[in-house]
PDB file of C-alpha atoms in Angstrom:
ATOM      1  CA  MET W   1     -23.051  31.744  -3.840  1.00 36.00           C
ATOM      2  CA  ALA W   2     -23.761  27.936  -3.725  1.00 39.00           C
ATOM      3  CA  LYS W   3     -23.763  26.546   0.064  1.00 39.00           C
ATOM      4  CA  VAL W   4     -23.009  22.652  -0.017  1.00 40.00           C
ATOM      5  CA  LYS W   5     -22.995  20.390   2.904  1.00 43.00           C
ATOM      6  CA  PHE W   6     -19.949  17.218   2.106  1.00 46.00           C
ATOM      7  CA  GLY W   7     -17.938  16.962   5.030  1.00 41.00           C
ATOM      8  CA  LYS W   8     -15.898  14.225   4.806  1.00 44.00           C
ATOM      9  CA  TRP W   9     -18.158  12.419   1.841  1.00 44.00           C
ATOM     10  CA  LEU W  10     -15.524  12.240  -0.550  1.00 54.00           C
ATOM     11  CA  GLY W  11     -13.061   9.859   2.164  1.00 49.00           C
ATOM     12  CA  GLY W  12     -10.674  13.198   2.260  1.00 55.00           C
ATOM     13  CA  GLY W  13     -10.184  16.588   1.576  1.00 64.00           C
ATOM     14  CA  LEU W  14     -11.044  18.017  -1.960  1.00 74.00           C
ATOM     15  CA  GLY W  15      -8.273  20.291  -4.024  1.00 80.00           C
ATOM     16  CA  TRP W  16      -7.681  20.413  -7.650  1.00 87.00           C
ATOM     17  CA  ALA W  17     -11.247  18.584  -8.620  1.00 86.00           C
ATOM     18  CA  LEU W  18     -13.319  21.764  -7.514  1.00 80.00           C
ATOM     19  CA  GLY W  19     -12.063  23.383 -10.621  1.00 85.00           C
ATOM     20  CA  GLY W  20     -12.847  22.787 -13.696  1.00 90.00           C
ATOM     21  CA  PRO W  21     -15.137  20.999 -15.250  1.00 92.00           C
ATOM     22  CA  LEU W  22     -15.239  18.037 -12.388  1.00 91.00           C
ATOM     23  CA  GLY W  23     -15.825  21.443 -10.152  1.00 87.00           C
ATOM     24  CA  GLY W  24     -18.673  22.080 -12.219  1.00 88.00           C
ATOM     25  CA  ILE W  25     -19.975  18.955 -12.060  1.00 90.00           C
ATOM     26  CA  LEU W  26     -19.448  18.259  -8.433  1.00 86.00           C
ATOM     27  CA  GLY W  27     -20.812  21.436  -7.370  1.00 83.00           C
ATOM     28  CA  PHE W  28     -24.278  20.869  -9.373  1.00 84.00           C
ATOM     29  CA  ALA W  29     -24.706  17.344  -7.534  1.00 83.00           C
ATOM     30  CA  LEU W  30     -23.724  18.720  -3.890  1.00 78.00           C
ATOM     31  CA  GLY W  31     -26.597  21.697  -4.387  1.00 76.00           C
ATOM     32  CA  SER W  32     -29.299  19.255  -5.282  1.00 76.00           C
ATOM     33  CA  ALA W  33     -28.105  16.358  -2.856  1.00 68.00           C
ATOM     34  CA  PHE W  34     -27.262  17.917   0.136  1.00 62.00           C
ATOM     35  CA  ASP W  35     -27.953  20.963   2.403  1.00 50.00           C
ATOM     36  CA  ALA W  36     -25.890  23.468   4.398  1.00 39.00           C
ATOM     37  CA  ALA W  37     -22.144  24.048   3.177  1.00 41.00           C
ATOM     38  CA  SER W  38     -18.680  24.112   3.756  1.00 43.00           C
ATOM     39  CA  VAL W  39     -15.644  24.992   0.080  1.00 38.00           C
ATOM     40  CA  THR W  40     -15.396  27.673  -2.375  1.00 39.00           C
ATOM     41  CA  VAL W  41     -15.147  26.990  -5.814  1.00 39.00           C
ATOM     42  CA  GLN W  42     -14.975  28.777  -9.059  1.00 38.00           C
ATOM     43  CA  SER W  43     -16.619  27.185 -11.922  1.00 39.00           C
ATOM     44  CA  ASN W  44     -18.628  27.204 -14.936  1.00 42.00           C
ATOM     45  CA  GLY W  45     -19.558  30.712 -13.226  1.00 44.00           C
ATOM     46  CA  LYS W  46     -20.692  29.976 -10.111  1.00 43.00           C
ATOM     47  CA  THR W  47     -19.040  29.842  -6.299  1.00 42.00           C
ATOM     48  CA  TYR W  48     -19.155  26.527  -4.505  1.00 42.00           C
ATOM     49  CA  SER W  49     -18.025  27.013  -0.916  1.00 41.00           C
ATOM     50  CA  SER W  50     -16.131  24.584   1.680  1.00 39.00           C
ATOM     51  CA  ARG W  51     -13.357  25.052   4.305  1.00 39.00           C
ATOM     52  CA  ASN W  52     -11.421  21.730   3.861  1.00 40.00           C
ATOM     53  CA  ALA W  53      -9.136  22.184   0.787  1.00 36.00           C
ATOM     54  CA  ALA W  54      -6.651  19.137   1.605  1.00 36.00           C
ATOM     55  CA  PRO W  55      -6.139  17.232  -1.675  1.00 41.00           C
ATOM     56  CA  HIS W  56      -5.977  14.024  -2.919  1.00 62.00           C
ATOM     57  CA  VAL W  57      -8.308  10.822  -1.612  1.00 69.00           C
ATOM     58  CA  GLY W  58     -11.314  13.338  -2.269  1.00 79.00           C
ATOM     59  CA  ASP W  59      -9.921  14.180  -5.639  1.00 88.00           C
ATOM     60  CA  PHE W  60      -9.519  10.461  -6.145  1.00 87.00           C
ATOM     61  CA  ALA W  61     -12.945   9.482  -5.185  1.00 85.00           C
ATOM     62  CA  ALA W  62     -14.238  12.455  -7.373  1.00 89.00           C
ATOM     63  CA  SER W  63     -12.779  11.345 -10.671  1.00 93.00           C
ATOM     64  CA  LEU W  64     -14.003   7.827  -9.613  1.00 91.00           C
ATOM     65  CA  LEU W  65     -17.528   8.933  -9.699  1.00 92.00           C
ATOM     66  CA  VAL W  66     -18.134  11.334 -12.670  1.00 95.00           C
ATOM     67  CA  LEU W  67     -16.225   8.193 -14.750  1.00 96.00           C
ATOM     68  CA  SER W  68     -18.383   6.263 -12.801  1.00 94.00           C
ATOM     69  CA  ALA W  69     -21.814   7.857 -14.184  1.00 95.00           C
ATOM     70  CA  ALA W  70     -20.392   7.949 -17.634  1.00 96.00           C
ATOM     71  CA  VAL W  71     -19.936   4.237 -17.347  1.00 94.00           C
ATOM     72  CA  MET W  72     -23.188   4.086 -16.473  1.00 91.00           C
ATOM     73  CA  LYS W  73     -24.907   6.101 -18.921  1.00 91.00           C
ATOM     74  CA  SER W  74     -22.732   4.177 -21.737  1.00 90.00           C
ATOM     75  CA  ASP W  75     -26.266   1.897 -22.573  1.00 81.00           C
ATOM     76  CA  GLY W  76     -28.695   4.607 -21.111  1.00 83.00           C
ATOM     77  CA  LYS W  77     -30.029   2.566 -18.176  1.00 81.00           C
ATOM     78  CA  THR W  78     -28.804   2.246 -14.947  1.00 80.00           C
ATOM     79  CA  LEU W  79     -28.427  -1.510 -13.457  1.00 80.00           C
ATOM     80  CA  LYS W  80     -28.875  -2.030  -9.459  1.00 84.00           C
ATOM     81  CA  SER W  81     -26.283  -4.559 -10.389  1.00 84.00           C
ATOM     82  CA  GLU W  82     -23.996  -1.659 -11.369  1.00 85.00           C
ATOM     83  CA  LEU W  83     -24.703   0.439  -8.126  1.00 87.00           C
ATOM     84  CA  ASP W  84     -24.809  -2.025  -6.023  1.00 87.00           C
ATOM     85  CA  TYR W  85     -20.920  -2.428  -7.289  1.00 85.00           C
ATOM     86  CA  VAL W  86     -20.279   1.042  -6.999  1.00 85.00           C
ATOM     87  CA  LYS W  87     -21.705   0.947  -3.140  1.00 85.00           C
ATOM     88  CA  ARG W  88     -20.053  -2.504  -2.124  1.00 85.00           C
ATOM     89  CA  PHE W  89     -16.169  -0.635  -3.672  1.00 81.00           C
ATOM     90  CA  LEU W  90     -17.153   2.588  -1.721  1.00 80.00           C
ATOM     91  CA  SER W  91     -18.309   0.964   1.099  1.00 82.00           C
ATOM     92  CA  GLN W  92     -14.442  -1.397   1.233  1.00 77.00           C
ATOM     93  CA  GLN W  93     -13.249   1.784   0.503  1.00 73.00           C
ATOM     94  CA  PHE W  94     -14.795   4.950   2.688  1.00 71.00           C
ATOM     95  CA  GLY W  95     -17.344   3.084   5.086  1.00 75.00           C
ATOM     96  CA  GLU W  96     -20.838   2.501   4.713  1.00 80.00           C
ATOM     97  CA  GLN W  97     -21.804   6.346   6.063  1.00 75.00           C
ATOM     98  CA  HIS W  98     -19.579   7.852   3.388  1.00 75.00           C
ATOM     99  CA  ALA W  99     -20.611   4.949   0.844  1.00 79.00           C
ATOM    100  CA  GLN W 100     -24.054   6.273   1.151  1.00 81.00           C
ATOM    101  CA  GLN W 101     -23.671   9.975   1.369  1.00 80.00           C
ATOM    102  CA  GLN W 102     -21.558   9.280  -2.248  1.00 84.00           C
ATOM    103  CA  LEU W 103     -24.129   7.428  -3.269  1.00 86.00           C
ATOM    104  CA  LEU W 104     -26.290   9.671  -3.507  1.00 86.00           C
ATOM    105  CA  LEU W 105     -24.574  12.184  -4.953  1.00 87.00           C
ATOM    106  CA  LEU W 106     -23.462   9.666  -7.842  1.00 90.00           C
ATOM    107  CA  LYS W 107     -26.979   9.492  -8.775  1.00 90.00           C
ATOM    108  CA  GLU W 108     -27.398  13.436  -9.001  1.00 90.00           C
ATOM    109  CA  ILE W 109     -23.753  13.100 -11.165  1.00 92.00           C
ATOM    110  CA  LEU W 110     -26.315  10.631 -13.256  1.00 93.00           C
ATOM    111  CA  LYS W 111     -28.564  13.335 -14.336  1.00 92.00           C
ATOM    112  CA  GLN W 112     -26.040  15.607 -15.682  1.00 92.00           C
ATOM    113  CA  GLU W 113     -24.193  15.511 -19.254  1.00 93.00           C
ATOM    114  CA  ILE W 114     -20.613  14.380 -18.646  1.00 95.00           C
ATOM    115  CA  PRO W 115     -17.513  17.006 -20.549  1.00 96.00           C
ATOM    116  CA  LEU W 116     -15.555  13.811 -20.720  1.00 97.00           C
ATOM    117  CA  HIS W 117     -13.016  14.769 -22.445  1.00 97.00           C
ATOM    118  CA  ASP W 118     -12.672  17.819 -20.218  1.00 97.00           C
ATOM    119  CA  VAL W 119     -13.355  16.416 -17.579  1.00 97.00           C
ATOM    120  CA  CYS W 120     -10.193  13.491 -18.452  1.00 97.00           C
ATOM    121  CA  MET W 121      -8.025  15.561 -19.230  1.00 97.00           C
ATOM    122  CA  GLN W 122      -8.535  18.223 -15.827  1.00 96.00           C
ATOM    123  CA  ILE W 123      -7.764  14.180 -14.227  1.00 96.00           C
ATOM    124  CA  LYS W 124      -4.809  13.721 -16.540  1.00 96.00           C
ATOM    125  CA  GLN W 125      -2.466  16.712 -15.408  1.00 95.00           C
ATOM    126  CA  TYR W 126      -3.590  16.730 -11.979  1.00 92.00           C
ATOM    127  CA  MET W 127      -3.939  12.796 -11.068  1.00 93.00           C
ATOM    128  CA  PRO W 128      -0.359  10.359 -11.172  1.00 92.00           C
ATOM    129  CA  HIS W 129      -0.236   7.556 -13.734  1.00 93.00           C
ATOM    130  CA  SER W 130      -0.445   4.889 -11.383  1.00 91.00           C
ATOM    131  CA  GLU W 131      -3.639   6.110  -9.642  1.00 91.00           C
ATOM    132  CA  ARG W 132      -5.713   6.324 -13.187  1.00 94.00           C
ATOM    133  CA  LEU W 133      -4.662   3.020 -14.079  1.00 94.00           C
ATOM    134  CA  GLN W 134      -6.374   2.097 -10.496  1.00 92.00           C
ATOM    135  CA  ILE W 135      -9.748   4.035 -12.309  1.00 94.00           C
ATOM    136  CA  ILE W 136     -10.084   1.799 -15.489  1.00 95.00           C
ATOM    137  CA  HIS W 137      -9.209  -1.217 -12.969  1.00 92.00           C
ATOM    138  CA  TYR W 138     -12.363  -0.036 -10.853  1.00 90.00           C
ATOM    139  CA  LEU W 139     -14.217   1.364 -14.309  1.00 93.00           C
ATOM    140  CA  PHE W 140     -13.834  -2.980 -15.758  1.00 92.00           C
ATOM    141  CA  GLY W 141     -15.560  -4.558 -12.615  1.00 87.00           C
ATOM    142  CA  ILE W 142     -18.613  -1.911 -13.123  1.00 87.00           C
ATOM    143  CA  SER W 143     -18.896  -2.862 -16.706  1.00 85.00           C
ATOM    144  CA  LYS W 144     -18.920  -6.864 -15.419  1.00 84.00           C
ATOM    145  CA  ALA W 145     -21.660  -5.778 -12.816  1.00 81.00           C
ATOM    146  CA  ASP W 146     -23.984  -7.604 -13.861  1.00 74.00           C
ATOM    147  CA  GLY W 147     -22.258 -10.429 -15.980  1.00 77.00           C
ATOM    148  CA  HIS W 148     -23.192  -8.956 -19.046  1.00 72.00           C
ATOM    149  CA  VAL W 149     -20.678  -6.331 -20.408  1.00 73.00           C
ATOM    150  CA  HIS W 150     -22.380  -3.960 -22.864  1.00 81.00           C
ATOM    151  CA  GLU W 151     -19.969  -3.081 -26.181  1.00 89.00           C
ATOM    152  CA  LEU W 152     -21.119   0.757 -25.542  1.00 91.00           C
ATOM    153  CA  GLU W 153     -19.692   0.608 -21.504  1.00 91.00           C
ATOM    154  CA  LEU W 154     -16.591  -0.780 -23.049  1.00 92.00           C
ATOM    155  CA  GLN W 155     -16.041   1.709 -26.174  1.00 95.00           C
ATOM    156  CA  THR W 156     -16.323   4.340 -23.908  1.00 96.00           C
ATOM    157  CA  ILE W 157     -13.761   2.906 -20.631  1.00 96.00           C
ATOM    158  CA  HIS W 158     -11.141   2.521 -23.567  1.00 97.00           C
ATOM    159  CA  THR W 159     -11.550   6.234 -24.741  1.00 98.00           C
ATOM    160  CA  ILE W 160     -11.781   7.596 -20.635  1.00 98.00           C
ATOM    161  CA  ALA W 161      -8.631   5.122 -20.723  1.00 98.00           C
ATOM    162  CA  ASN W 162      -7.459   7.017 -23.932  1.00 98.00           C
ATOM    163  CA  TYR W 163      -8.049  10.775 -22.538  1.00 98.00           C
ATOM    164  CA  LEU W 164      -6.189   9.551 -19.070  1.00 98.00           C
ATOM    165  CA  GLY W 165      -3.096   8.489 -21.242  1.00 97.00           C
ATOM    166  CA  VAL W 166      -3.329   5.203 -20.582  1.00 97.00           C
ATOM    167  CA  SER W 167      -1.501   2.421 -23.530  1.00 96.00           C
ATOM    168  CA  VAL W 168      -2.793   0.092 -25.905  1.00 96.00           C
ATOM    169  CA  ALA W 169      -1.019  -2.122 -24.031  1.00 95.00           C
ATOM    170  CA  ASP W 170      -1.917  -1.072 -20.204  1.00 96.00           C
ATOM    171  CA  PHE W 171      -5.352  -1.089 -21.256  1.00 96.00           C
ATOM    172  CA  ASN W 172      -5.571  -4.546 -22.568  1.00 95.00           C
ATOM    173  CA  SER W 173      -3.777  -5.857 -19.348  1.00 95.00           C
ATOM    174  CA  LEU W 174      -6.544  -4.492 -17.231  1.00 94.00           C
ATOM    175  CA  LYS W 175      -9.379  -5.713 -19.423  1.00 93.00           C
ATOM    176  CA  ALA W 176      -8.380  -8.997 -19.466  1.00 94.00           C
ATOM    177  CA  MET W 177      -7.862  -8.843 -15.901  1.00 92.00           C
ATOM    178  CA  TYR W 178     -12.097  -9.616 -15.935  1.00 90.00           C
ATOM    179  CA  PHE W 179     -12.602 -10.790 -19.943  1.00 87.00           C
ATOM    180  CA  ARG W 180     -10.431 -13.855 -19.557  1.00 87.00           C
ATOM    181  CA  ASP W 181      -9.090 -15.566 -22.995  1.00 87.00           C
ATOM    182  CA  THR W 182      -6.566 -18.094 -23.442  1.00 88.00           C
ATOM    183  CA  ASN W 183      -4.563 -15.421 -24.288  1.00 92.00           C
ATOM    184  CA  SER W 184      -4.981 -13.689 -20.479  1.00 95.00           C
ATOM    185  CA  ASP W 185      -2.906 -13.998 -18.888  1.00 96.00           C
ATOM    186  CA  TYR W 186      -0.006 -13.078 -21.502  1.00 96.00           C
ATOM    187  CA  LEU W 187      -2.096 -10.174 -22.037  1.00 96.00           C
ATOM    188  CA  ILE W 188      -2.211  -9.448 -17.979  1.00 96.00           C
ATOM    189  CA  LEU W 189       2.152  -9.704 -18.558  1.00 95.00           C
ATOM    190  CA  GLU W 190       2.164  -7.591 -21.693  1.00 95.00           C
ATOM    191  CA  VAL W 191       3.925  -9.791 -23.404  1.00 95.00           C
ATOM    192  CA  ALA W 192       4.046 -12.562 -26.636  1.00 94.00           C
ATOM    193  CA  ALA W 193       2.590 -16.078 -25.803  1.00 93.00           C
ATOM    194  CA  THR W 194       5.882 -16.828 -28.064  1.00 94.00           C
ATOM    195  CA  ALA W 195       7.817 -14.728 -25.633  1.00 93.00           C
ATOM    196  CA  SER W 196      10.619 -17.015 -23.839  1.00 94.00           C
ATOM    197  CA  ASP W 197      10.710 -17.632 -20.433  1.00 94.00           C
ATOM    198  CA  GLU W 198      13.239 -14.918 -20.146  1.00 95.00           C
ATOM    199  CA  GLU W 199      11.380 -12.097 -21.570  1.00 96.00           C
ATOM    200  CA  VAL W 200       8.257 -13.534 -19.573  1.00 95.00           C
ATOM    201  CA  LYS W 201       9.946 -13.143 -16.289  1.00 95.00           C
ATOM    202  CA  LYS W 202      11.350  -9.749 -17.085  1.00 96.00           C
ATOM    203  CA  ALA W 203       7.668  -8.710 -18.227  1.00 95.00           C
ATOM    204  CA  TYR W 204       6.401 -10.095 -14.489  1.00 94.00           C
ATOM    205  CA  ARG W 205       9.019  -8.146 -13.346  1.00 95.00           C
ATOM    206  CA  LYS W 206       7.702  -4.696 -14.588  1.00 95.00           C
ATOM    207  CA  MET W 207       4.115  -5.360 -14.502  1.00 93.00           C
ATOM    208  CA  ALA W 208       5.094  -6.319 -10.036  1.00 91.00           C
ATOM    209  CA  VAL W 209       6.668  -2.786 -10.407  1.00 92.00           C
ATOM    210  CA  LYS W 210       3.968  -1.170 -12.537  1.00 92.00           C
ATOM    211  CA  PHE W 211       0.629  -2.284 -10.677  1.00 90.00           C
ATOM    212  CA  HIS W 212       2.564  -2.360  -7.141  1.00 90.00           C
ATOM    213  CA  PRO W 213      -0.114  -1.289  -4.472  1.00 88.00           C
ATOM    214  CA  ASP W 214       2.730   1.329  -3.536  1.00 89.00           C
ATOM    215  CA  LYS W 215       1.989   3.325  -6.378  1.00 87.00           C
ATOM    216  CA  VAL W 216      -1.489   4.213  -4.688  1.00 84.00           C
ATOM    217  CA  ALA W 217      -0.516   4.557  -1.158  1.00 81.00           C
ATOM    218  CA  ALA W 218      -1.503   8.160  -0.730  1.00 78.00           C
ATOM    219  CA  LEU W 219      -4.029   7.353  -1.455  1.00 77.00           C
ATOM    220  CA  GLY W 220      -4.916   5.679   1.700  1.00 71.00           C
ATOM    221  CA  GLU W 221      -5.033   1.712   2.688  1.00 74.00           C
ATOM    222  CA  GLU W 222      -8.350   1.303   2.093  1.00 66.00           C
ATOM    223  CA  VAL W 223      -7.573   2.248  -1.563  1.00 74.00           C
ATOM    224  CA  GLN W 224      -4.125  -0.079  -1.897  1.00 82.00           C
ATOM    225  CA  LYS W 225      -6.211  -2.834  -0.639  1.00 80.00           C
ATOM    226  CA  ALA W 226      -8.251  -2.810  -4.002  1.00 78.00           C
ATOM    227  CA  ALA W 227      -4.634  -1.742  -5.439  1.00 85.00           C
ATOM    228  CA  ASN W 228      -3.758  -5.364  -4.030  1.00 89.00           C
ATOM    229  CA  GLN W 229      -6.491  -6.939  -6.377  1.00 86.00           C
ATOM    230  CA  LYS W 230      -4.511  -5.917  -9.366  1.00 90.00           C
ATOM    231  CA  PHE W 231      -1.943  -6.703  -7.961  1.00 91.00           C
ATOM    232  CA  GLN W 232      -3.030 -10.243  -7.664  1.00 94.00           C
ATOM    233  CA  LYS W 233      -3.508 -10.488 -11.020  1.00 93.00           C
ATOM    234  CA  VAL W 234      -0.732 -10.244 -12.339  1.00 93.00           C
ATOM    235  CA  GLN W 235       1.036 -12.949  -9.639  1.00 95.00           C
ATOM    236  CA  SER W 236      -1.820 -15.293 -10.421  1.00 95.00           C
ATOM    237  CA  ALA W 237      -0.726 -14.145 -14.465  1.00 95.00           C
ATOM    238  CA  TYR W 238       3.009 -15.330 -14.124  1.00 95.00           C
ATOM    239  CA  GLU W 239       2.075 -18.138 -11.914  1.00 95.00           C
ATOM    240  CA  ASN W 240      -0.666 -19.595 -14.549  1.00 94.00           C
ATOM    241  CA  ILE W 241       1.988 -19.522 -17.216  1.00 95.00           C
ATOM    242  CA  LYS W 242       4.847 -20.885 -15.266  1.00 93.00           C
ATOM    243  CA  LYS W 243       3.115 -23.637 -14.861  1.00 92.00           C
ATOM    244  CA  GLN W 244       2.017 -23.597 -18.374  1.00 91.00           C
ATOM    245  CA  ARG W 245       5.719 -24.149 -19.464  1.00 89.00           C
ATOM    246  CA  GLY W 246       6.777 -25.574 -16.291  1.00 87.00           C
ATOM    247  CA  PHE W 247       9.922 -22.707 -15.652  1.00 84.00           C
ATOM    248  CA  ALA W 248      11.327 -22.081 -12.257  1.00 75.00           C
TER     249      ALA W 248
END
């Protein structure tokens, strides 16, 4: 039995993330990063133990860490700007103390080979669509952290989105929030630039519902705040198109 200490390092309890491929990655990383343990999980023939099995925020954060590592490893190097971005995000979401522990865990995860398809299939099985969209939005932030986007990172995010069941339209919408061009506002709303004013209005209403922060309310106030950034991009895109076209 491997004994690991993690307490509240994921900002909440762990449920389904402690089994399967995610459990294997987390168990190995926890065993390397901490000592004196707390959850029991059977994964890849090994047993990891813990007393805290209340799910949800922990599952989201665990998924976030593992997929962050997959993107950061894509170009064969881990940049300080990427680690700073992750630390800043984690500090905002879970507090400085938890962020420090999570960053230690991330560094251990980065040393491992990540079975991306298997990990994503586990996440897709248990995580609601709105939360998967939030993860993709966050991963684009990592890829843009140093201001120079590596094509291999974008390919990895595209692969993750595909495995997680995120549609091409949703992927392009989230990407357009970080990578601007003349068509970005329309991509964000998932509507053609040739669409009528009424079609634009309908598309906005649809996206406002899809990306509303309340969709991730179960993850707590801090994650909801992060989701609000995505929601504001939808609102900004709509306002930009309204201004360009001159309709109310």
